[in-house]
């Protein structure tokens, strides 16, 4: 674990750099370079103290030792010149590991300020590492600064979600493990720690020695490290992964710069375990994949799932984070992909809420779990919904007590063990594979709603309503006599209308008003951030709009939690909204409840009128005093 003193020092080092190096990623690179530099010097000093020869800074390279650079006899400018010369030439140092030479390749100082560098190096000099694991912990904290920041759909997976996925997949010491979009190697490090923890000779719950668990031998550890493989398309990410792996004990990490989707070079390599949170976003112009994929398309998220399925060994296991389009998009492409997943080991779908990646992204995601050996024997898939992950659902994501993750791990263990009666406080349902519809939907909420025992039929919104998008941008309205209905609470007006009917207006794209529903009857025009819902003609599902106006507002929070997606702004996709399951209440009950709702709304209107009247009376009293 990282102690608070080290954390404060790292934060202080970043604070020194921020004026000259504003980009967090560049700050991490500068700190990483300096920490590794200092770490090599520490190792040399340790060797000297026990009578061994120095290892890294010898012969002509002595002048570049960290100690020489921090020499108080140097002026600020001399120190800057020597540091720049050192990091520039370090790739040529024959005495350091090839991995470190590669890491220093291209290293440079992005500013020319002697005072800033001196302050920065002084802060780094406060770090003292007796073992590389300490530097590994510091490095993990630096990577957490990058957090879940997404670029091109690449969201850094929160540590607790990584650990949760690894715990469910439960990789073993002799299994080969791949992350095909490894980023900073978070999944690989977590898998390594998980295996070490389960092979340390101690009971995981009590921490006491036990005969039921054997310790890893040195050969086991070497084999384990050689079993970890990572690919990433980014040179910079691979560099960070290499450092992370090395600092966690891997002398020769198998991390490769590799275009997983376009290159065939490593296509024939398969693995026992695959763990991944691959990029969601497809680059402009699409991807140019080769022809060996079962799913022929140019969508990154679909191709990565296909890749994972096709690269598992015969009894392979996997855990992969996917955007909800993978589980819910009704198009034939995604339906075929889901069918492929079900046929190749999918046994659990876990829905994450849309603040898991906050504060950097509001992406709604799920985790697909595969176990090809177990799935061959099981006729079911378990669908689970996580409402709390141990952190607040706001921008700050502070830690809280409510945490469904341990319960999910236990539930999945019970499901896989064949336990007949599953019980849990969290939302879940076991669905026979044969009952999945022809589109093979894996949308968790679809099955949870269907399972509710309220006597109502579950139907898609599009079974009840025709759904259109509004057309008018708020900035282009012209005051007039017709209602202009937006996502806001109060309506505006416009000089023309598009509809003359009874309808519901649902806000799908306005952040603060997302999910708000209005009822209208007459001539109106709707905002381009709203859906217009009108009852289907000649439908077997007649509707009372007063009832469904209240119904949609009552389940607003749930709809937003299930469907809202986006990086900078949340919005609800029309197709997914159309396919969303809701209750169909018989028209007799609708009319009965609808009349009661109208009566209550009338009372509200009367109360509002009284409040306004009282407010006016107060004003008159004040004016009399004045």
Coordinates of C-alpha atoms in Angstrom, one line a residue:
X1 CA 0.0 0.0 0.0
X2 CA 1.1 3.6 -0.6
X3 CA 1.7 5.5 2.6
X4 CA 0.3 9.1 2.9
X5 CA 3.8 10.6 3.1
X6 CA 4.8 9.2 -0.3
X7 CA 1.5 10.3 -1.7
X8 CA 2.0 13.9 -0.5
X9 CA 5.5 13.9 -2.0
X10 CA 4.2 12.8 -5.4
X11 CA 1.4 15.4 -5.3
X12 CA 4.1 18.0 -4.4
X13 CA 6.2 17.0 -7.3
X14 CA 3.3 17.4 -9.6
X15 CA 2.5 20.8 -8.2
X16 CA 6.0 22.0 -8.9
X17 CA 5.7 20.8 -12.5
X18 CA 2.2 22.0 -13.2
X19 CA 3.2 25.6 -14.2
X20 CA 5.6 24.3 -16.9
X21 CA 4.0 20.9 -17.7
X22 CA 0.2 21.3 -17.4
X23 CA -0.7 17.9 -19.0
X24 CA -1.2 15.2 -16.3
X25 CA 0.2 12.5 -18.6
X26 CA 3.4 14.5 -19.3
X27 CA 3.7 15.1 -15.5
X28 CA 3.5 11.3 -14.9
X29 CA 6.2 10.7 -17.6
X30 CA 8.6 13.3 -16.0
X31 CA 8.1 11.9 -12.5
X32 CA 8.5 8.3 -13.8
X33 CA 11.8 9.2 -15.5
X34 CA 13.1 10.9 -12.4
X35 CA 11.9 8.1 -10.0
X36 CA 13.6 5.4 -12.1
X37 CA 16.7 7.5 -12.3
X38 CA 16.8 7.8 -8.5
X39 CA 15.9 4.2 -8.0
X40 CA 19.0 3.0 -10.0
X41 CA 21.2 5.3 -7.9
X42 CA 19.7 3.9 -4.7
X43 CA 20.5 0.3 -5.9
X44 CA 24.1 1.3 -6.6
X45 CA 24.4 2.8 -3.1
X46 CA 23.0 -0.4 -1.6
X47 CA 25.6 -2.5 -3.4
X48 CA 28.4 -0.2 -2.2
X49 CA 27.1 -0.5 1.4
X50 CA 27.4 -4.3 1.3
X51 CA 30.8 -4.3 -0.5
X52 CA 29.4 -5.0 -4.0
X53 CA 30.3 -3.2 -7.2
X54 CA 28.0 -0.5 -8.4
X55 CA 25.7 -1.7 -11.2
X56 CA 24.3 1.2 -13.2
X57 CA 26.6 4.3 -13.0
X58 CA 30.1 3.0 -13.6
X59 CA 33.1 4.0 -15.6
X60 CA 32.3 7.0 -17.8
X61 CA 28.7 7.0 -16.5
X62 CA 29.6 7.9 -12.9
X63 CA 29.3 11.6 -13.8
X64 CA 25.6 11.0 -14.5
X65 CA 24.8 9.4 -11.2
X66 CA 21.8 10.9 -9.3
X67 CA 24.2 11.9 -6.5
X68 CA 26.3 13.9 -8.9
X69 CA 23.3 15.7 -10.3
X70 CA 22.1 16.7 -6.8
X71 CA 25.6 18.0 -5.9
X72 CA 25.2 21.3 -4.1
X73 CA 28.3 22.7 -5.8
X74 CA 26.4 22.8 -9.1
X75 CA 24.6 26.0 -10.1
X76 CA 21.0 25.6 -11.2
X77 CA 22.0 25.9 -14.8
X78 CA 24.8 23.4 -14.5
X79 CA 22.4 21.0 -12.9
X80 CA 19.9 21.5 -15.7
X81 CA 22.5 21.0 -18.4
X82 CA 23.8 17.8 -16.7
X83 CA 20.3 16.3 -16.2
X84 CA 19.4 17.0 -19.8
X85 CA 22.6 15.4 -21.0
X86 CA 22.1 12.4 -18.7
X87 CA 18.5 11.5 -19.7
X88 CA 19.3 12.1 -23.4
X89 CA 22.3 9.7 -23.3
X90 CA 20.9 7.1 -20.9
X91 CA 19.6 4.9 -23.7
X92 CA 23.3 4.4 -24.6
X93 CA 24.3 3.3 -21.1
X94 CA 25.4 -0.4 -21.5
X95 CA 25.2 -1.0 -17.7
X96 CA 21.4 -0.6 -17.3
X97 CA 18.8 -3.2 -18.4
X98 CA 17.6 -3.0 -22.0
X99 CA 14.1 -2.3 -20.6
X100 CA 15.3 0.9 -18.9
X101 CA 17.3 1.9 -22.0
X102 CA 14.1 1.6 -24.0
X103 CA 12.2 3.7 -21.4
X104 CA 14.7 6.5 -21.5
X105 CA 14.7 6.4 -25.3
X106 CA 13.1 9.7 -26.4
X107 CA 13.2 11.2 -22.8
X108 CA 13.5 15.0 -22.7
X109 CA 13.0 17.9 -20.4
X110 CA 10.0 19.9 -21.7
X111 CA 11.0 23.2 -20.1
X112 CA 14.2 25.2 -19.6
X113 CA 13.9 26.6 -16.1
X114 CA 16.7 25.7 -13.7
X115 CA 14.8 26.7 -10.6
X116 CA 11.8 24.5 -11.4
X117 CA 14.1 21.5 -12.1
X118 CA 16.0 22.0 -8.9
X119 CA 12.8 22.1 -6.8
X120 CA 11.5 19.1 -8.7
X121 CA 14.7 17.0 -8.3
X122 CA 14.9 18.0 -4.6
X123 CA 11.4 16.6 -4.1
X124 CA 12.2 13.4 -5.9
X125 CA 15.3 13.1 -3.8
X126 CA 13.1 12.7 -0.7
X127 CA 12.1 9.2 -2.0
X128 CA 14.0 6.3 -0.7
X129 CA 13.3 2.8 -2.0
X130 CA 14.6 -0.3 -0.3
X131 CA 12.7 -2.5 -2.8
X132 CA 11.2 -2.0 -6.2
X133 CA 7.7 -2.8 -4.9
X134 CA 7.8 0.5 -3.1
X135 CA 8.4 2.3 -6.3
X136 CA 5.7 0.1 -7.9
X137 CA 3.2 1.4 -5.4
X138 CA 4.2 5.0 -6.1
X139 CA 4.0 4.3 -9.8
X140 CA 0.5 2.8 -9.4
X141 CA -0.6 6.0 -7.7
X142 CA 0.8 8.1 -10.5
X143 CA -1.2 6.0 -13.0
X144 CA -4.3 6.5 -10.9
X145 CA -3.8 10.2 -11.5
X146 CA -4.6 9.5 -15.1
X147 CA -7.6 7.7 -13.6
X148 CA -10.4 6.9 -16.0
X149 CA -9.5 9.7 -18.4
X150 CA -10.7 8.7 -21.8
X151 CA -9.2 9.5 -25.1
X152 CA -10.8 7.9 -28.2
X153 CA -13.0 5.8 -25.9
X154 CA -10.0 4.6 -23.9
X155 CA -11.3 4.8 -20.3
X156 CA -8.8 3.8 -17.6
X157 CA -10.5 1.2 -15.5
X158 CA -10.9 2.1 -11.8
X159 CA -8.8 -0.2 -9.6
X160 CA -11.7 -1.6 -7.6
X161 CA -13.5 -2.7 -10.9
X162 CA -10.3 -4.3 -12.2
X163 CA -9.9 -6.2 -8.9
X164 CA -13.5 -7.2 -9.0
X165 CA -13.3 -8.6 -12.5
X166 CA -10.1 -10.5 -11.7
X167 CA -11.6 -12.0 -8.6
X168 CA -14.6 -13.3 -10.5
X169 CA -12.5 -14.7 -13.4
X170 CA -10.1 -16.2 -10.8
X171 CA -6.9 -16.8 -12.9
X172 CA -4.6 -19.6 -11.7
X173 CA -0.8 -19.8 -11.4
X174 CA -0.2 -21.9 -14.5
X175 CA -2.7 -20.2 -16.8
X176 CA -1.6 -17.9 -19.7
X177 CA -3.2 -14.4 -19.4
X178 CA -3.7 -11.7 -22.0
X179 CA -4.9 -8.1 -22.0
X180 CA -5.3 -7.2 -25.7
X181 CA -5.7 -3.4 -24.9
X182 CA -3.5 -3.3 -21.8
X183 CA -3.1 0.5 -21.3
X184 CA -0.9 0.7 -18.2
X185 CA -1.1 -3.1 -17.4
X186 CA -3.7 -2.7 -14.6
X187 CA -5.4 -6.0 -15.3
X188 CA -2.1 -7.9 -15.6
X189 CA -0.8 -6.5 -12.3
X190 CA -4.1 -7.3 -10.5
X191 CA -4.1 -10.9 -11.9
X192 CA -0.5 -11.3 -10.7
X193 CA -1.4 -10.1 -7.2
X194 CA -4.5 -12.2 -7.1
X195 CA -2.5 -15.4 -7.9
X196 CA 0.3 -14.5 -5.4
X197 CA -2.3 -13.9 -2.7
X198 CA -4.0 -17.3 -3.4
X199 CA -0.6 -19.1 -3.3
X200 CA 1.1 -17.6 -0.3
X201 CA 0.4 -20.4 2.2
X202 CA -2.0 -18.3 4.1
X203 CA -5.8 -18.4 4.5
X204 CA -7.2 -15.4 2.6
X205 CA -9.8 -14.6 5.3
X206 CA -7.8 -15.1 8.5
X207 CA -4.2 -14.4 7.2
X208 CA -3.0 -17.5 9.1
X209 CA -0.8 -20.2 7.7
X210 CA -2.7 -23.1 6.2
X211 CA -1.8 -26.5 4.7
X212 CA -4.6 -26.0 2.1
X213 CA -2.5 -23.5 0.2
X214 CA 1.0 -24.0 -1.2
X215 CA 3.5 -21.2 -1.7
X216 CA 4.8 -20.2 -5.1
X217 CA 8.3 -21.4 -5.7
X218 CA 10.9 -19.2 -7.5
X219 CA 10.2 -21.2 -10.7
X220 CA 6.4 -20.7 -10.2
X221 CA 7.0 -16.9 -10.0
X222 CA 9.1 -16.8 -13.1
X223 CA 6.6 -18.9 -15.0
X224 CA 3.8 -16.7 -13.7
X225 CA 5.5 -13.5 -15.0
X226 CA 6.2 -15.2 -18.4
X227 CA 2.5 -16.1 -18.6
X228 CA 1.4 -12.4 -18.5
X229 CA 1.0 -10.8 -21.9
X230 CA -0.2 -7.4 -23.0
X231 CA -0.8 -5.6 -26.3
X232 CA -1.4 -1.9 -26.9
X233 CA -1.4 0.2 -30.0
X234 CA 0.2 3.2 -28.2
X235 CA 4.0 3.3 -27.7
X236 CA 3.5 5.6 -24.7
X237 CA 1.1 3.2 -23.0
X238 CA 3.4 0.2 -23.6
X239 CA 6.3 2.2 -22.0
X240 CA 4.1 2.8 -18.9
X241 CA 3.1 -0.9 -18.9
X242 CA 6.7 -2.0 -19.1
X243 CA 7.7 0.1 -16.1
X244 CA 4.7 -1.1 -14.1
X245 CA 5.4 -4.7 -14.8
X246 CA 9.2 -4.4 -14.1
X247 CA 8.5 -2.7 -10.8
X248 CA 6.2 -5.5 -9.8
X249 CA 9.0 -8.1 -10.3
X250 CA 8.9 -8.9 -14.0
X251 CA 12.5 -8.6 -15.4
X252 CA 11.4 -9.1 -19.0
X253 CA 7.7 -8.1 -19.4
X254 CA 5.9 -9.4 -22.4
X255 CA 4.2 -6.2 -23.4
X256 CA 4.1 -5.5 -27.1
X257 CA 3.2 -2.5 -29.3
X258 CA 0.6 -4.2 -31.4
X259 CA -2.5 -3.3 -33.3
X260 CA -4.8 -6.0 -32.0
X261 CA -7.6 -5.3 -34.6
X262 CA -5.6 -4.7 -37.8
X263 CA -2.5 -6.9 -37.5
X264 CA -2.4 -10.7 -38.1
X265 CA 1.1 -11.2 -36.6
X266 CA -0.1 -12.6 -33.3
X267 CA -3.5 -13.9 -34.4
X268 CA -2.6 -17.5 -33.8
X269 CA -1.7 -17.0 -30.2
X270 CA -4.4 -18.1 -27.7
X271 CA -4.7 -17.8 -24.0
X272 CA -6.3 -19.5 -20.9
X273 CA -7.5 -16.1 -19.5
X274 CA -8.3 -12.8 -21.2
X275 CA -9.0 -9.6 -19.2
X276 CA -9.8 -6.3 -20.9
X277 CA -11.5 -3.0 -21.0
X278 CA -10.9 -2.2 -24.7
X279 CA -11.5 1.1 -26.4
X280 CA -15.2 1.8 -27.1
X281 CA -14.8 4.5 -29.7
X282 CA -14.2 3.7 -33.4
X283 CA -11.8 6.2 -35.0
X284 CA -13.2 8.5 -37.7
X285 CA -13.1 6.5 -41.0
X286 CA -13.4 3.2 -39.1
X287 CA -10.9 0.5 -38.6
X288 CA -9.3 -1.7 -41.3
X289 CA -9.5 -5.2 -39.8
X290 CA -8.2 -8.3 -41.5
X291 CA -10.6 -11.0 -42.8
X292 CA -10.1 -13.5 -40.0
X293 CA -12.7 -12.1 -37.7
X294 CA -16.0 -13.9 -37.5
X295 CA -17.8 -10.6 -37.3
X296 CA -17.0 -8.5 -40.3
X297 CA -17.3 -4.8 -39.4
X298 CA -15.3 -1.7 -38.6
X299 CA -16.6 -1.1 -35.1
X300 CA -13.8 -1.3 -32.4
X301 CA -16.0 -2.4 -29.5
X302 CA -17.5 -5.3 -31.6
X303 CA -14.2 -6.4 -33.0
X304 CA -12.5 -6.5 -29.6
X305 CA -15.3 -8.8 -28.2
X306 CA -14.9 -11.0 -31.3
X307 CA -11.1 -11.1 -30.8
X308 CA -11.5 -12.1 -27.1
X309 CA -13.9 -14.9 -28.0
X310 CA -11.7 -16.3 -30.7
X311 CA -8.5 -16.2 -28.7
X312 CA -9.6 -18.1 -25.7
X313 CA -8.3 -21.7 -25.3
X314 CA -10.7 -24.6 -25.3
X315 CA -11.5 -24.2 -21.6
X316 CA -10.7 -20.4 -21.5
X317 CA -12.1 -17.7 -19.1
X318 CA -12.5 -14.0 -19.7
X319 CA -13.9 -10.8 -18.2
X320 CA -14.4 -7.8 -20.5
X321 CA -15.9 -4.4 -20.0
X322 CA -18.2 -3.4 -22.9
X323 CA -20.4 -0.4 -23.7
X324 CA -24.1 -1.1 -23.5
X325 CA -24.5 -1.1 -27.3
X326 CA -22.9 -4.5 -27.2
X327 CA -25.6 -5.9 -24.9
X328 CA -28.6 -4.0 -26.2
X329 CA -28.2 -2.8 -29.8
X330 CA -30.8 -4.7 -31.8
X331 CA -29.0 -4.5 -35.2
X332 CA -28.1 -7.8 -36.9
X333 CA -24.4 -7.2 -36.4
X334 CA -24.6 -7.0 -32.6
X335 CA -27.2 -9.8 -32.5
X336 CA -24.8 -12.0 -34.3
X337 CA -22.0 -11.0 -31.9
X338 CA -24.1 -11.8 -28.9
X339 CA -25.0 -15.2 -30.4
X340 CA -21.3 -15.8 -30.9
X341 CA -20.6 -14.9 -27.2
X342 CA -23.4 -17.2 -25.9
X343 CA -22.1 -20.1 -28.0
X344 CA -18.6 -19.6 -26.7
X345 CA -18.7 -19.5 -23.0
X346 CA -20.7 -16.5 -21.9
X347 CA -22.3 -17.3 -18.5
X348 CA -22.8 -13.9 -16.7
X349 CA -23.6 -10.3 -17.6
X350 CA -23.1 -7.7 -14.9
X351 CA -24.5 -4.2 -15.5
X352 CA -22.4 -1.3 -14.1
X353 CA -24.0 2.0 -13.3
X354 CA -23.1 5.0 -15.4
X355 CA -20.9 6.8 -12.8
X356 CA -18.4 4.0 -12.5
X357 CA -16.0 6.0 -14.8
X358 CA -16.7 9.4 -13.2
X359 CA -15.4 12.1 -13.1
X360 CA -14.0 11.5 -16.6
X361 CA -16.8 9.8 -18.4
X362 CA -20.5 8.9 -18.0
X363 CA -20.2 5.7 -20.1
X364 CA -22.9 3.1 -19.3
X365 CA -21.1 -0.3 -19.3
X366 CA -21.5 -3.9 -18.5
X367 CA -19.0 -6.7 -17.8
X368 CA -19.3 -10.0 -19.8
X369 CA -17.9 -13.1 -18.1
X370 CA -16.9 -16.2 -20.0
X371 CA -16.0 -19.6 -18.8
X372 CA -16.0 -22.1 -21.7
X373 CA -15.7 -25.2 -19.5
X374 CA -18.5 -24.1 -17.2
X375 CA -20.8 -22.8 -20.0
X376 CA -20.7 -26.2 -21.7
X377 CA -22.5 -27.7 -18.7
X378 CA -24.8 -24.8 -17.9
X379 CA -28.1 -24.0 -19.7
X380 CA -28.4 -20.6 -18.0
X381 CA -26.9 -17.1 -18.0
X382 CA -27.1 -15.0 -14.8
X383 CA -27.9 -11.3 -15.2
X384 CA -26.8 -9.0 -12.4
X385 CA -27.3 -5.3 -11.8
X386 CA -24.8 -3.3 -9.6
X387 CA -26.4 -0.3 -8.0
X388 CA -23.5 0.6 -5.6
X389 CA -19.8 -0.1 -6.2
X390 CA -18.5 1.3 -3.0
X391 CA -18.2 4.9 -4.2
X392 CA -20.6 7.9 -4.4
X393 CA -22.4 8.4 -7.7
X394 CA -21.2 11.9 -8.1
X395 CA -18.2 13.7 -9.7
X396 CA -16.1 13.2 -6.5
X397 CA -16.7 9.5 -6.2
X398 CA -15.9 9.4 -2.5
X399 CA -15.8 6.0 -0.8
X400 CA -19.1 4.8 0.9
X401 CA -20.2 1.7 2.8
X402 CA -22.7 0.5 0.2
X403 CA -20.9 -1.9 -2.1
X404 CA -22.5 -4.7 -4.1
X405 CA -19.3 -6.0 -5.6
X406 CA -18.4 -8.6 -2.8
X407 CA -22.0 -9.8 -3.0
X408 CA -21.8 -10.2 -6.8
X409 CA -18.6 -12.3 -6.4
X410 CA -20.4 -14.6 -3.9
X411 CA -23.5 -14.8 -6.1
X412 CA -21.5 -15.8 -9.2
X413 CA -19.5 -18.4 -7.1
X414 CA -22.8 -19.9 -5.9
X415 CA -24.2 -19.9 -9.5
X416 CA -21.1 -21.7 -10.9
X417 CA -21.1 -24.2 -8.0
X418 CA -24.6 -25.3 -9.1
X419 CA -26.4 -24.1 -6.0
X420 CA -30.1 -24.6 -6.6
X421 CA -31.6 -21.8 -4.6
X422 CA -29.7 -18.5 -5.2
X423 CA -30.5 -15.6 -2.9
X424 CA -29.0 -12.1 -2.7
X425 CA -29.8 -8.6 -1.7
X426 CA -28.7 -7.3 -5.2
X427 CA -30.8 -7.4 -8.3
X428 CA -30.3 -10.5 -10.4
X429 CA -32.1 -13.1 -12.5
X430 CA -31.1 -16.5 -13.9
X431 CA -32.3 -16.8 -17.5
X432 CA -32.3 -20.1 -19.5
X433 CA -30.3 -19.5 -22.8
X434 CA -33.2 -20.9 -24.7
X435 CA -35.5 -18.1 -23.5
X436 CA -33.3 -15.3 -24.9
X437 CA -35.1 -13.6 -27.8
X438 CA -34.1 -13.8 -31.4
X439 CA -31.9 -10.8 -31.1
X440 CA -30.1 -12.5 -28.1
X441 CA -30.5 -9.3 -26.0
X442 CA -28.1 -9.2 -23.0
X443 CA -29.6 -6.0 -21.6
X444 CA -29.9 -6.8 -17.8
X445 CA -32.8 -4.5 -17.1
X446 CA -34.9 -6.2 -19.8
X447 CA -34.9 -9.5 -17.8
X448 CA -35.2 -7.9 -14.4
X449 CA -38.3 -5.9 -15.4
X450 CA -39.8 -9.1 -17.0
X451 CA -39.3 -10.9 -13.7
X452 CA -41.2 -8.4 -11.6
X453 CA -44.2 -10.0 -9.9
X454 CA -46.8 -7.2 -10.2
X455 CA -49.2 -8.8 -12.7
X456 CA -48.3 -6.4 -15.5
X457 CA -47.1 -7.3 -18.9
X458 CA -43.6 -6.1 -19.8
X459 CA -43.5 -4.3 -23.2
X460 CA -41.1 -2.2 -25.2
X461 CA -41.9 1.5 -25.3
X462 CA -42.2 1.2 -29.1
X463 CA -45.0 -1.3 -28.6
X464 CA -47.1 1.5 -27.1
X465 CA -45.8 4.7 -28.9
X466 CA -44.6 6.0 -32.2
X467 CA -41.4 7.9 -31.4
X468 CA -40.2 10.9 -33.3
X469 CA -37.4 13.4 -32.6
X470 CA -38.3 17.1 -32.1
X471 CA -36.9 19.4 -34.7
X472 CA -36.4 23.0 -33.3
X473 CA -33.2 24.2 -31.8
X474 CA -33.8 26.5 -28.9
X475 CA -31.6 29.2 -30.4
X476 CA -33.7 29.3 -33.5
X477 CA -37.1 29.8 -31.9
X478 CA -39.3 32.9 -32.8
X479 CA -41.8 34.0 -30.2
X480 CA -45.3 33.2 -31.4
X481 CA -48.7 31.8 -30.4
X482 CA -47.8 28.0 -30.4
X483 CA -46.3 26.0 -27.6
X484 CA -42.6 25.3 -27.9
X485 CA -41.8 22.4 -25.6
X486 CA -38.3 21.9 -24.5
X487 CA -36.5 19.9 -21.8
X488 CA -37.0 22.7 -19.3
X489 CA -39.8 22.8 -16.7
X490 CA -41.4 25.9 -18.3
X491 CA -42.5 26.0 -21.9
X492 CA -41.8 28.7 -24.5
X493 CA -43.5 29.7 -27.7
X494 CA -42.8 29.7 -31.4
X495 CA -44.5 31.1 -34.5
X496 CA -45.3 27.7 -36.1
X497 CA -46.1 24.2 -35.1
X498 CA -45.4 20.6 -36.3
X499 CA -48.0 18.7 -34.4
X500 CA -51.7 19.1 -33.4
X501 CA -52.4 16.2 -31.1
X502 CA -52.2 14.7 -27.7
X503 CA -48.6 13.5 -26.9
X504 CA -45.8 13.0 -24.4
X505 CA -42.5 14.9 -24.8
X506 CA -39.5 13.1 -23.3
X507 CA -36.2 14.9 -22.9
X508 CA -33.4 12.7 -24.2
X509 CA -30.4 15.1 -24.5
X510 CA -30.4 17.9 -21.9
X511 CA -28.1 17.2 -19.0
X512 CA -30.0 18.7 -16.0
X513 CA -33.4 17.8 -17.5
X514 CA -32.7 14.4 -18.8
X515 CA -35.7 12.1 -18.6
X516 CA -38.2 14.8 -17.9
X517 CA -41.6 14.1 -19.5
X518 CA -44.3 16.7 -20.5
X519 CA -47.9 16.1 -21.4
X520 CA -49.3 18.2 -24.2
X521 CA -52.7 18.3 -26.1
X522 CA -52.9 20.8 -28.9
X523 CA -50.7 22.6 -31.4
X524 CA -47.0 22.5 -30.6
X525 CA -43.4 22.1 -31.7
X526 CA -40.8 20.2 -29.8
X527 CA -37.1 20.8 -29.1
X528 CA -34.5 18.8 -31.0
X529 CA -33.4 17.4 -27.6
X530 CA -36.8 15.7 -27.1
X531 CA -38.7 12.6 -28.3
X532 CA -42.3 13.0 -29.2
X533 CA -44.4 10.0 -28.1
X534 CA -47.8 9.5 -29.7
X535 CA -50.0 6.4 -29.1
X536 CA -49.8 3.8 -31.8
X537 CA -52.9 3.5 -33.9
X538 CA -54.9 0.3 -33.9
X539 CA -52.6 -1.1 -31.3
X540 CA -53.5 -4.0 -29.0
X541 CA -52.0 -1.8 -26.2
X542 CA -54.3 1.3 -25.8
X543 CA -52.8 4.0 -23.6
X544 CA -54.0 6.8 -21.4
X545 CA -51.4 9.6 -21.8
X546 CA -52.2 11.2 -18.4
X547 CA -51.3 7.9 -16.8
X548 CA -48.1 7.3 -18.8
X549 CA -47.1 11.0 -18.2
X550 CA -47.0 10.3 -14.5
X551 CA -45.5 6.8 -15.1
X552 CA -42.5 8.1 -17.0
X553 CA -41.8 10.8 -14.5
X554 CA -42.1 8.2 -11.7
X555 CA -39.4 6.0 -13.3
X556 CA -37.3 8.9 -14.7
X557 CA -34.3 8.2 -12.4
X558 CA -34.3 4.5 -13.4
X559 CA -34.5 5.2 -17.2
X560 CA -31.6 7.7 -17.0
X561 CA -29.5 5.3 -14.9
X562 CA -30.2 2.5 -17.4
X563 CA -29.9 4.3 -20.7
X564 CA -28.0 7.6 -20.4
X565 CA -24.6 7.5 -22.0
X566 CA -21.9 9.9 -23.1
X567 CA -18.4 11.2 -22.4
X568 CA -18.8 15.0 -22.1
X569 CA -22.7 15.0 -22.2
X570 CA -25.2 12.3 -21.3
X571 CA -27.9 11.5 -23.8
X572 CA -30.3 8.6 -24.4
X573 CA -30.2 6.7 -27.7
X574 CA -33.5 6.5 -29.6
X575 CA -33.1 2.8 -30.5
X576 CA -32.4 1.8 -26.9
X577 CA -35.2 4.0 -25.6
X578 CA -37.6 2.4 -28.1
X579 CA -36.5 -1.1 -27.0
X580 CA -36.7 -0.3 -23.2
X581 CA -39.1 -2.5 -21.3
X582 CA -41.8 -0.8 -19.2
X583 CA -45.0 -2.0 -17.6
X584 CA -48.2 -2.2 -19.6
X585 CA -51.1 -1.6 -17.3
X586 CA -54.6 -2.6 -18.6
X587 CA -56.5 0.4 -20.1
X588 CA -59.1 0.0 -17.4
X589 CA -56.5 0.5 -14.6
X590 CA -54.9 3.3 -16.7
X591 CA -58.1 5.2 -16.9
X592 CA -58.9 4.6 -13.2
X593 CA -55.4 5.8 -12.1
X594 CA -55.4 8.4 -14.8
X595 CA -58.5 10.1 -13.4
X596 CA -57.0 10.0 -9.9
X597 CA -53.8 11.5 -11.3
X598 CA -55.7 14.3 -13.1
X599 CA -57.6 15.0 -9.8
X600 CA -54.3 15.3 -7.9
X601 CA -52.8 17.5 -10.6
X602 CA -55.8 19.7 -10.3
X603 CA -55.2 20.1 -6.6
X604 CA -51.5 20.9 -7.3
X605 CA -52.6 23.6 -9.8
X606 CA -55.0 25.1 -7.2
X607 CA -52.3 25.1 -4.5
X608 CA -49.9 26.8 -6.9
X609 CA -52.5 29.4 -7.6
X610 CA -53.0 30.0 -3.9
X611 CA -49.3 30.3 -3.3
X612 CA -49.0 32.8 -6.1
X613 CA -52.0 34.7 -4.6
X614 CA -50.3 34.7 -1.2
X615 CA -47.0 35.9 -2.7
X616 CA -48.8 38.8 -4.3
X617 CA -50.6 39.6 -1.0
X618 CA -47.2 39.7 0.7
X619 CA -45.9 42.2 -1.9
X620 CA -48.9 44.4 -1.3
X621 CA -48.3 44.4 2.4
X622 CA -44.6 45.4 1.8
X623 CA -45.6 48.2 -0.6
X624 CA -48.1 49.6 2.0
X625 CA -45.2 49.9 4.5
X626 CA -43.0 51.6 1.9

